[in-house]
Short mmCIF file of C-alpha atoms in Angstrom, two decimals:
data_model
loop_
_atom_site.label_atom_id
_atom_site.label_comp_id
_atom_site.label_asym_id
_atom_site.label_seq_id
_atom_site.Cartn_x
_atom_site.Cartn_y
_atom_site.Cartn_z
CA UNK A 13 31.81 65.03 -59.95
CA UNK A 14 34.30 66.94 -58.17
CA UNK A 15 37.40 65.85 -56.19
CA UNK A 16 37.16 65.93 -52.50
CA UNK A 17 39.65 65.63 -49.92
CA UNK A 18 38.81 64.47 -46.84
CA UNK A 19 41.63 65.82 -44.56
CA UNK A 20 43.25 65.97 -40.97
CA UNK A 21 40.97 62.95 -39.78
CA UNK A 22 41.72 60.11 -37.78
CA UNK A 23 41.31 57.31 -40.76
CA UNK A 24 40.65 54.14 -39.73
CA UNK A 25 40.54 52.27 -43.04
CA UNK A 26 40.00 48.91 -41.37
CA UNK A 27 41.67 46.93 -43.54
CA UNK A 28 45.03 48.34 -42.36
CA UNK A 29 46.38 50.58 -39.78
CA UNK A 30 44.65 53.85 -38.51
CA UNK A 31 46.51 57.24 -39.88
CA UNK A 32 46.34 59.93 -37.55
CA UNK A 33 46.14 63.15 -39.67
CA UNK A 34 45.01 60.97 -42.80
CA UNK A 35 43.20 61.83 -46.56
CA UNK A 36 40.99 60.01 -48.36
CA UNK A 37 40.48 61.32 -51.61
CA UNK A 38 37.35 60.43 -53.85
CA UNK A 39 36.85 60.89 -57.13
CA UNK A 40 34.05 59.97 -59.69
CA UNK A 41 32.65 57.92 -56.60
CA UNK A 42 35.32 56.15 -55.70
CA UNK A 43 38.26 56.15 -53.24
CA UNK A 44 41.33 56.84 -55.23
CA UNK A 45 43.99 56.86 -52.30
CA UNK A 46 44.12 56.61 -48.67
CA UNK A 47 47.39 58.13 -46.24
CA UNK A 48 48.97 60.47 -43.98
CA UNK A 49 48.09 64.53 -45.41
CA UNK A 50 51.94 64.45 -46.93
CA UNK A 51 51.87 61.54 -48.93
CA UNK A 52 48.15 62.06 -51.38
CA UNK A 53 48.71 63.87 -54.10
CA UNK A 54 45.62 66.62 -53.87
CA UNK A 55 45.01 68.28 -56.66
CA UNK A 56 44.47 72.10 -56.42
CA UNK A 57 40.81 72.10 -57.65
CA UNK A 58 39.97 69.48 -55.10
CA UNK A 59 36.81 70.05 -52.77
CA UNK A 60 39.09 69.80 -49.00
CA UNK A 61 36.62 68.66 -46.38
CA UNK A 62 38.29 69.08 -42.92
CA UNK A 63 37.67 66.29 -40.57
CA UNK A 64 39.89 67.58 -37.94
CA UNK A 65 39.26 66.26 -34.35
CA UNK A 66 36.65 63.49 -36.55
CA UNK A 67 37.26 59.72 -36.99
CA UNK A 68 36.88 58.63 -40.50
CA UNK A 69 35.58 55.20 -41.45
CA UNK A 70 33.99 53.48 -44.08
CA UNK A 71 30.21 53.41 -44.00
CA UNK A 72 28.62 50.32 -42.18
CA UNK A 73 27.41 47.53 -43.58
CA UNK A 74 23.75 46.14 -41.72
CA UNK A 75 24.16 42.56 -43.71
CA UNK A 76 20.47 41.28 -42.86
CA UNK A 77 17.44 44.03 -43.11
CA UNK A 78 13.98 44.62 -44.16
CA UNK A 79 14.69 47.81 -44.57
CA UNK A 80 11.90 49.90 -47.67
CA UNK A 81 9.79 46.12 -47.48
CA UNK A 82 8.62 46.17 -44.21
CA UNK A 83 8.26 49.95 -43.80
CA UNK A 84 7.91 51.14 -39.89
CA UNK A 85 4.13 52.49 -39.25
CA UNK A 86 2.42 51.61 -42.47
CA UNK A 87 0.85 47.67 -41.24
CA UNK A 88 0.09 46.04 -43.59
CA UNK A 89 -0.09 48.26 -46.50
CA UNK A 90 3.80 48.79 -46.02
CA UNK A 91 4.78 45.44 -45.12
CA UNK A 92 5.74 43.09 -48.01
CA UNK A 93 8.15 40.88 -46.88
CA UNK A 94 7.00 37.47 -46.66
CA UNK A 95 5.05 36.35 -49.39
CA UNK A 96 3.46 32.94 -47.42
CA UNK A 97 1.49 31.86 -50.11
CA UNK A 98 4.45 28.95 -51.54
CA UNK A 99 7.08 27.55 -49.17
CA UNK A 100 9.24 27.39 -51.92
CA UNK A 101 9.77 31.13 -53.19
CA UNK A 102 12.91 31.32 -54.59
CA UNK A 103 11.93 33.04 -57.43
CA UNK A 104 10.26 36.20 -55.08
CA UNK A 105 12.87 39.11 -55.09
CA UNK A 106 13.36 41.70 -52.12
CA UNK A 107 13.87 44.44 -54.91
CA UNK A 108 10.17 44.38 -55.98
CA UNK A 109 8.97 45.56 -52.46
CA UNK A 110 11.46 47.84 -51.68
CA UNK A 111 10.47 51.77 -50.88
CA UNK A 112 13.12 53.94 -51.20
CA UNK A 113 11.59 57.10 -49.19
CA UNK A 114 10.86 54.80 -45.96
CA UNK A 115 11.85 57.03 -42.84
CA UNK A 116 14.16 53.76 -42.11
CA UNK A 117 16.57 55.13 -45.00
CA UNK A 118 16.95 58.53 -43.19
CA UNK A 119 18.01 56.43 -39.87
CA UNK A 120 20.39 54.82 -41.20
CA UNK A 121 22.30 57.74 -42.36
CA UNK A 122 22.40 59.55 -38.77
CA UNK A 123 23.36 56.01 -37.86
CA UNK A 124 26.71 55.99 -40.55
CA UNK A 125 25.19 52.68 -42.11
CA UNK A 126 25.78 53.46 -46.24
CA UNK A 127 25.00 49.98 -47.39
CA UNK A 128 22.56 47.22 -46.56
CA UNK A 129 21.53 43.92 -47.79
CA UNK A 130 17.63 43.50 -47.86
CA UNK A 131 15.93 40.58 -47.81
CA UNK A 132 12.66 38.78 -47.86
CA UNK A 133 11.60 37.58 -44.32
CA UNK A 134 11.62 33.81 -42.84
CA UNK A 135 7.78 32.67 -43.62
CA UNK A 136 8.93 30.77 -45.89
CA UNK A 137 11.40 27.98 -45.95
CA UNK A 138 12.37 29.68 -49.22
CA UNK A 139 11.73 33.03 -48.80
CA UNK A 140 13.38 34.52 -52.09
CA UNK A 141 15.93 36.40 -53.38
CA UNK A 142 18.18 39.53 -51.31
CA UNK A 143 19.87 42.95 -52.82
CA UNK A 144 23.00 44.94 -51.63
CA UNK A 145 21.65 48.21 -51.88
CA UNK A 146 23.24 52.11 -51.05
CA UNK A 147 20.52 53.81 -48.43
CA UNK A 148 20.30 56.75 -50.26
CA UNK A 149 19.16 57.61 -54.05
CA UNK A 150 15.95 58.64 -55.50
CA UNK A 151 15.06 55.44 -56.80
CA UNK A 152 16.16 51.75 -57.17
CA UNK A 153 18.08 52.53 -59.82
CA UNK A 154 20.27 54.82 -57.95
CA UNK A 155 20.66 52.54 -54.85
CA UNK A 156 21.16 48.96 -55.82
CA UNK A 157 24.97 48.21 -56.30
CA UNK A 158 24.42 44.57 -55.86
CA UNK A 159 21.78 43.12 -57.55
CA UNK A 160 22.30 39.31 -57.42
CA UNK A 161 23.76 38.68 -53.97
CA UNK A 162 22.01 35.85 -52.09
CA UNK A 163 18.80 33.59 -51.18
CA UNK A 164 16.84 33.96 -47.99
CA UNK A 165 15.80 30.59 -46.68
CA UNK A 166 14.18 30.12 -43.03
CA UNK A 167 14.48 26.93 -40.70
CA UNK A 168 12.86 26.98 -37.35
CA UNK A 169 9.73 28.19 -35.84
CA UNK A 170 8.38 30.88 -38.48
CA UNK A 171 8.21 28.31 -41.34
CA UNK A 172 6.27 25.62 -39.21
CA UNK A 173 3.90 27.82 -37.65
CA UNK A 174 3.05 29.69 -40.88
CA UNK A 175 2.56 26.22 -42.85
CA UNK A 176 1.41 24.45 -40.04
CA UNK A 177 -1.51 26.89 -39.11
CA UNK A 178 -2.77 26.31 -42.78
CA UNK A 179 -2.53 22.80 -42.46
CA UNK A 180 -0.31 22.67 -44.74
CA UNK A 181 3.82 20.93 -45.18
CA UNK A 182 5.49 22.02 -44.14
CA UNK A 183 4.27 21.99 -40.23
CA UNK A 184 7.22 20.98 -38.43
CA UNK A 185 11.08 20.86 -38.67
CA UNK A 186 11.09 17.50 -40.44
CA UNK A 187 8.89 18.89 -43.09
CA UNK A 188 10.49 22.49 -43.06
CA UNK A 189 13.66 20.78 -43.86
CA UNK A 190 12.42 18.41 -46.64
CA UNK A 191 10.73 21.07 -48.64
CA UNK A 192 14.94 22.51 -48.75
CA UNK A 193 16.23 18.98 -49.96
CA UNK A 194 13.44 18.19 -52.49
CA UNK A 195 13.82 21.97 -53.98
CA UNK A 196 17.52 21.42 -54.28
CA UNK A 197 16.95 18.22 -55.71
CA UNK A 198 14.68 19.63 -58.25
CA UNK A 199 17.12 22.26 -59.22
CA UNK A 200 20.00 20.08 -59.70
CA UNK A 201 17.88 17.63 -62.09
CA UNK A 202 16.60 20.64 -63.67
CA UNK A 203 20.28 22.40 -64.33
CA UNK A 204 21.17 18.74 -65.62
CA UNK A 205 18.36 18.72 -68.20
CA UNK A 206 18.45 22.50 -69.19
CA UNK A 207 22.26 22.44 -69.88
CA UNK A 208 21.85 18.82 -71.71
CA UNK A 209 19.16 20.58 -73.87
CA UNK A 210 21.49 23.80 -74.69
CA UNK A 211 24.00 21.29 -75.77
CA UNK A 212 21.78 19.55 -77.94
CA UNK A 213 20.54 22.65 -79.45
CA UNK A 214 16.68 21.75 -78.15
CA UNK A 215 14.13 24.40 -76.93
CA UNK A 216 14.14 24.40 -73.11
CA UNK A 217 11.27 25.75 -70.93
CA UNK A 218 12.94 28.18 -67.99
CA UNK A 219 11.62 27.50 -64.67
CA UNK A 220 12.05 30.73 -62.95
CA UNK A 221 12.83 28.84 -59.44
CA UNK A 222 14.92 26.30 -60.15
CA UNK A 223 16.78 28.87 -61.84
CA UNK A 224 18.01 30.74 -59.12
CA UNK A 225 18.46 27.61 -56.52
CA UNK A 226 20.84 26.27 -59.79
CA UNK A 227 22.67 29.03 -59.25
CA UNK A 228 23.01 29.07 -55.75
CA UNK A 229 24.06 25.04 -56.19
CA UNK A 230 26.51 26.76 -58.55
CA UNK A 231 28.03 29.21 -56.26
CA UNK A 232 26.83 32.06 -57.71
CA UNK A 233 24.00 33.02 -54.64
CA UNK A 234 24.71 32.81 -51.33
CA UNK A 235 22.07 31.20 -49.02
CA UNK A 236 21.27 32.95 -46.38
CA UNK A 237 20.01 30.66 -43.67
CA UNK A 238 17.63 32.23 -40.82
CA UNK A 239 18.05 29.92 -38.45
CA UNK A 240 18.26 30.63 -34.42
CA UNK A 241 18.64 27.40 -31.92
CA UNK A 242 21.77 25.71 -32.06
CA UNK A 243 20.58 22.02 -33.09
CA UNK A 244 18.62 23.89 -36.11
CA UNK A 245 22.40 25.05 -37.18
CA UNK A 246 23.32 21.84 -37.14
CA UNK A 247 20.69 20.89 -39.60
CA UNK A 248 21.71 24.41 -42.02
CA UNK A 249 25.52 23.19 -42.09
CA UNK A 250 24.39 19.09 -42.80
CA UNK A 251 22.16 20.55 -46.01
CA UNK A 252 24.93 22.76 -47.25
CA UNK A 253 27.15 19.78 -47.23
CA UNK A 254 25.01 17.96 -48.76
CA UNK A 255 24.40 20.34 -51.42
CA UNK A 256 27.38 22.09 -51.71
CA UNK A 257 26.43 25.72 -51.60
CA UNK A 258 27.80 28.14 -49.70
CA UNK A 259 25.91 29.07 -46.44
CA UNK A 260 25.49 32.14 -44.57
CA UNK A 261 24.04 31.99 -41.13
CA UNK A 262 22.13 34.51 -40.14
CA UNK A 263 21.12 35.09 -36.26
CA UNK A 264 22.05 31.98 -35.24
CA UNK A 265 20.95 33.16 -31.93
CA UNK A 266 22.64 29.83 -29.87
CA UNK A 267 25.66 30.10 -32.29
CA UNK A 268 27.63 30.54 -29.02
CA UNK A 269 26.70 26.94 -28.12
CA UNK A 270 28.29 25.20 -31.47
CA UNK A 271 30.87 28.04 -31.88
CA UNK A 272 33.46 25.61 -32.43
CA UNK A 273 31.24 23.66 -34.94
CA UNK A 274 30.80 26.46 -37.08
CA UNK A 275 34.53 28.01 -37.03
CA UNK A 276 35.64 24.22 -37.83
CA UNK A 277 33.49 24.23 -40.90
CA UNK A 278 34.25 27.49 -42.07
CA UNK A 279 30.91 28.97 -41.64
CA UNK A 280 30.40 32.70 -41.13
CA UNK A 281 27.56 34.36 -38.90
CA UNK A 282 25.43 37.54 -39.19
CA UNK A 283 24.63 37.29 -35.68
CA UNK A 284 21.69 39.54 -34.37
CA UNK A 285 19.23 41.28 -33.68
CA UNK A 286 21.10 41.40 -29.83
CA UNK A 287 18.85 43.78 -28.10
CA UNK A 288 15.37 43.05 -27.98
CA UNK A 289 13.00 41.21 -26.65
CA UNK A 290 13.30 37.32 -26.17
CA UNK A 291 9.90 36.73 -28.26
CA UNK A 292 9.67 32.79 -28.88
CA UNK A 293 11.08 29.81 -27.72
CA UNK A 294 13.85 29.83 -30.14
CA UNK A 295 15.92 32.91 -28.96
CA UNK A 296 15.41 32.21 -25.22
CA UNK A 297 19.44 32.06 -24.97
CA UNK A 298 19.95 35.20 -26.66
CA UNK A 299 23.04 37.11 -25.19
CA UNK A 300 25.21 40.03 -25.74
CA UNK A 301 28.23 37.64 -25.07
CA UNK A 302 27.64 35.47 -28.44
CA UNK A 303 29.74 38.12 -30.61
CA UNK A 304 32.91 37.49 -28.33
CA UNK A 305 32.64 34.20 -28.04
CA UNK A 306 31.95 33.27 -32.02
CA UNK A 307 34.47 35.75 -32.96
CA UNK A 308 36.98 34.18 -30.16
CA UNK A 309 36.51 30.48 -31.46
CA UNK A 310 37.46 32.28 -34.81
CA UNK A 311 34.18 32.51 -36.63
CA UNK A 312 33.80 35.13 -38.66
CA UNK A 313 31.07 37.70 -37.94
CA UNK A 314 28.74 40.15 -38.90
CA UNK A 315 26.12 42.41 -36.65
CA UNK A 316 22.74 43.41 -37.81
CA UNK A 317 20.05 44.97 -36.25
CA UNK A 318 16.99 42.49 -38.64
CA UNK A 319 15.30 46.42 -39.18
CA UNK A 320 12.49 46.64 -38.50
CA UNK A 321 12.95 44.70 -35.27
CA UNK A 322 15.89 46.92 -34.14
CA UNK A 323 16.24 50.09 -35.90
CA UNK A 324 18.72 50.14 -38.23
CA UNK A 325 20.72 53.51 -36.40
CA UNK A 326 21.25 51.33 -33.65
CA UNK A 327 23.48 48.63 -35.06
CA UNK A 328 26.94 50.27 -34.17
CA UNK A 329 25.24 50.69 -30.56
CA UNK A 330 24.83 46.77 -30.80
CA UNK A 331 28.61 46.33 -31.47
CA UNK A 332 29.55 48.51 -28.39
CA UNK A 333 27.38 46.66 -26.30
CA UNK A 334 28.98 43.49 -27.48
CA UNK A 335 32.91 45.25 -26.44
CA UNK A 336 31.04 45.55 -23.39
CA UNK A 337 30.23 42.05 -23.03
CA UNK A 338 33.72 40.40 -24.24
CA UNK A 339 34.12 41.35 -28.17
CA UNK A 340 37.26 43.20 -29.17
CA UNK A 341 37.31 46.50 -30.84
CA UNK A 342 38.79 45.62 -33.90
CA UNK A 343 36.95 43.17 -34.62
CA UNK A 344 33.58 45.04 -33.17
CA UNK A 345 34.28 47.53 -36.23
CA UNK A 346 35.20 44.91 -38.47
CA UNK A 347 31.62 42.67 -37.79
CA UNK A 348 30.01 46.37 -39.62
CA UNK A 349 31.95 47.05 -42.30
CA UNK A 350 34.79 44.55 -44.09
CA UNK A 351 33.14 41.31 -42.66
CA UNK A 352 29.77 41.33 -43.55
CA UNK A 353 31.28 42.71 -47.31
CA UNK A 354 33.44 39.62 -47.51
CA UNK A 355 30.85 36.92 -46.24
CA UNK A 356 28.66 38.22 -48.90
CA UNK A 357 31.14 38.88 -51.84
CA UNK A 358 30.82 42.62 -51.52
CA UNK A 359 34.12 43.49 -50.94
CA UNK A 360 35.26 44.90 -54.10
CA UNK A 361 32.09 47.61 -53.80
CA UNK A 362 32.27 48.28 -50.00
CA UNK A 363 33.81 47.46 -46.35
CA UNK A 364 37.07 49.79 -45.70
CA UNK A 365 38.84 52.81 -47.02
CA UNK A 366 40.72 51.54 -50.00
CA UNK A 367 41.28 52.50 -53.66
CA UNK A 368 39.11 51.43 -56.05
CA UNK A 369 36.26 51.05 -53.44
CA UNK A 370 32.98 53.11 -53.04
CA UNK A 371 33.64 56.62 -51.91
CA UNK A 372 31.06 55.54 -48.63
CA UNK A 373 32.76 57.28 -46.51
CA UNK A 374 31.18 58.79 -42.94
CA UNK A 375 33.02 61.28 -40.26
CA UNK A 376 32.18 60.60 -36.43
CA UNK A 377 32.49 62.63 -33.92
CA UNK A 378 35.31 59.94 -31.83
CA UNK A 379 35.43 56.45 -31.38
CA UNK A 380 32.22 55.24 -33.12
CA UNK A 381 31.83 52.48 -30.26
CA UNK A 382 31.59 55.18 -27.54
CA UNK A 383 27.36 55.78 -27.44
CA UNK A 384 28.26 59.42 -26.92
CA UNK A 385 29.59 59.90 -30.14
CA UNK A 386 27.69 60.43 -33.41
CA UNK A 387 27.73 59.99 -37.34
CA UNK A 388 28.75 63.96 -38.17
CA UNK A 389 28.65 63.96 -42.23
CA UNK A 390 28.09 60.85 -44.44
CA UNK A 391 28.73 60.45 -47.67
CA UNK A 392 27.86 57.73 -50.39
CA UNK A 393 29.51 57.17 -53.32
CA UNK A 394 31.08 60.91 -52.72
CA UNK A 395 27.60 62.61 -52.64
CA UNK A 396 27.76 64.76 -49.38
CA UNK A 397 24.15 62.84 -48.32
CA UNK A 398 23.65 63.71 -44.37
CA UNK A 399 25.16 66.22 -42.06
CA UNK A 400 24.26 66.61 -38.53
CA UNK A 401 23.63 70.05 -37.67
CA UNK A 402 24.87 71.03 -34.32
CA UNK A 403 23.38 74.12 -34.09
CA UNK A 404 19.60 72.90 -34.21
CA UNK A 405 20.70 69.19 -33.10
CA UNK A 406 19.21 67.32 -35.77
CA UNK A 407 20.59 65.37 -38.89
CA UNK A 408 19.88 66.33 -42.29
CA UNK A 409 19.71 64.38 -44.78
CA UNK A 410 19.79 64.49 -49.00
CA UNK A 411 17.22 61.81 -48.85
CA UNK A 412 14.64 63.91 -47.03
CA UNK A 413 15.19 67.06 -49.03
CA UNK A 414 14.76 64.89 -51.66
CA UNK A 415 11.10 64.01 -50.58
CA UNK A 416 10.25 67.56 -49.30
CA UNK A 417 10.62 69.13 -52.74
#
């Protein structure tokens, strides 16, 4: 791949200070330095991109999607993201169900969001398994950079009214709870026994779910807890202490409520979807002032948009809205792009403008929290994927040309 240059821009790595009139320059996919135009070395037979009068940041991050399993217009024939059938799915993974050529891919390119994390939905109180994946390629192979990264688990309304309606456990938060302890307590007698028979030298039969809860009680998965009203938060943090894993919340729609609970403990939030409709009981108190107050008690934060339910080129809209409503700047930009990498052990792939990182790198057209600005060229892992063409005022994208041919 050739060397490109991306010069003259306004760089806003994130994790460090803007450079007005800064490079990035990208080789074999990656970001190999980041500074003013005088201090990177370019080398002559480097592609220069000119991102004069542009802002230059690193792609977005949307940390909790459905994004290619729950495919926009297609019912039911395109929507595979709960699999309700076994409250405990731990073994069900995302990456099975995933369609790379959904129109929700194209989105999120005019929208400057390069990576997502896409995971089952909350039917389940175990939904299954998540993957970090790049929103452009031909095929899963291209896109996933992340293959193990978490477990999607569900407290709250969804699990009890799915189970319940069958007449089934769990049908209520008691139950919806219990079925997490009794899985976790299965896992951890089941690591016990597996690693006592590798030590004896004895066959062992693999249980495909405990498996993967073992290693989320190791620390290897996080667990990604949908969860929305503030006294089911409570109940996420008291089984992750009692557990020991390490929990993710996601929503947590009356975060704002318990905001100092949660910064006391430690315990980050992918906090969204913020615009839509107030649906159920659940997210009656949701507000555009929860990002500024979480991220004031010092909780550390992420924005999605939940795709399908918001789409996916709207989450930096969703930040600006929250700046609007009491959320600093900084850390507006930071809740799309180095947070949600860091609360997910991404950050050595993805998050800011640094060496060694993923060359996802996407020009705007100013400030990418004004609404009148735009995503101008993206590109992922260097690959020049979408341009918006001012001429006809549309985007164009790699991953459409791709389909078209």
């Amino acid at each position: 791949m050739r060397t490109k240059a991306i010069v003259g821009g306004y760089v806003v790595p994130i994790d460090g200070d803007p450079i007005d009139g800064g490079t990035v320059l990208i080789e074999d996919g990656k970001i190999v330095a980041v500074g003013t135009d005088a201090d990177v070395d370019i080398p002559e037979d480097a592609e220069l991109i000119d991102a004069s009068g542009s802002w230059v940041l690193p792609g977005f991050i949307d940390a909790h999607a459905h994004l290619g399993v729950h495919e926009e217009g297609e019912g039911w024939a395109g929507n595979d993201t709960n699999e309700m059938t076994d409250p405990n799915g731990a073994r069900f993974r995302a990456l099975d169900g995933i369609d790379p050529y959904e129109s929700g891919f194209d989105d999120a390119l005019s929208g400057g969001v390069t990576s997502v994390v896409i995971k089952p939905g909350s039917g389940n109180p175990i939904g299954g398994q998540t993957i970090g994946v790049k929103t452009w390629g031909r095929s899963m192979f291209d896109m996933v950079f992340a293959e193990h990264v978490s477990v999607k688990s569900a407290l709250g309304e969804n699990p009890k009214r799915v189970y319940g309606d069958k007449g089934k456990t769990p049908s209520t938060r008691l139950g919806v709870a219990a079925i997490l302890r009794e899985a976790f307590t299965k896992a951890r007698n089941y690591a016990a026994q597996r690693d006592h028979a590798q030590n004896e030298g004895k066959p062992f039969d693999v249980d495909l779910t405990h498996e993967v809860l073992a290693k989320v009680l190791a620390g290897e998965l996080y667990w990604d807890q949908h969860v929305h009203r503030a006294d089911d938060i409570a109940t996420a943090i008291r089984l992750s202490e009692e557990f020991g894993y390490k929990l993710v919340i996601n929503h947590g729609t009356e975060g704002h409520l318990i905001a100092d609970l949660l910064a006391d403990r430690d315990v980050p939030v992918i906090l969204g979807p913020l615009f839509t409709t107030k649906s159920k009981v659940e997210v009656r108190n949701r507000t555009l002032r929860s990002a500024g107050i979480l991220a004031r008690a010092g909780v550390k934060i992420a924005i999605t948009t939940d795709h399908p339910v918001i789409p996916i080129n709207f989450l930096v809209y969703q930040a600006a809205l929250s700046v609007k409503d009491g959320l600093d700047p900084e850390t507006a930009l930071r809740s799309l792009t180095i947070n949600p990498a860091e609360m997910l052990g991404l950050d050595d792939h993805v998050g800011s403008l640094k060496p060694g990182l993923d060359a996802d790198v996407v020009l705007w057209s100013g400030d990418p929290l004004d609404v009148m600005n735009r995503a101008t060229r993206v590109f992922i892992r260097g690959v020049d994927v979408y341009h918006f063409d001012e001429a006809k005022g549309v985007g164009v994208s790699a991953q459409r040309q791709y389909r078209e041919a």
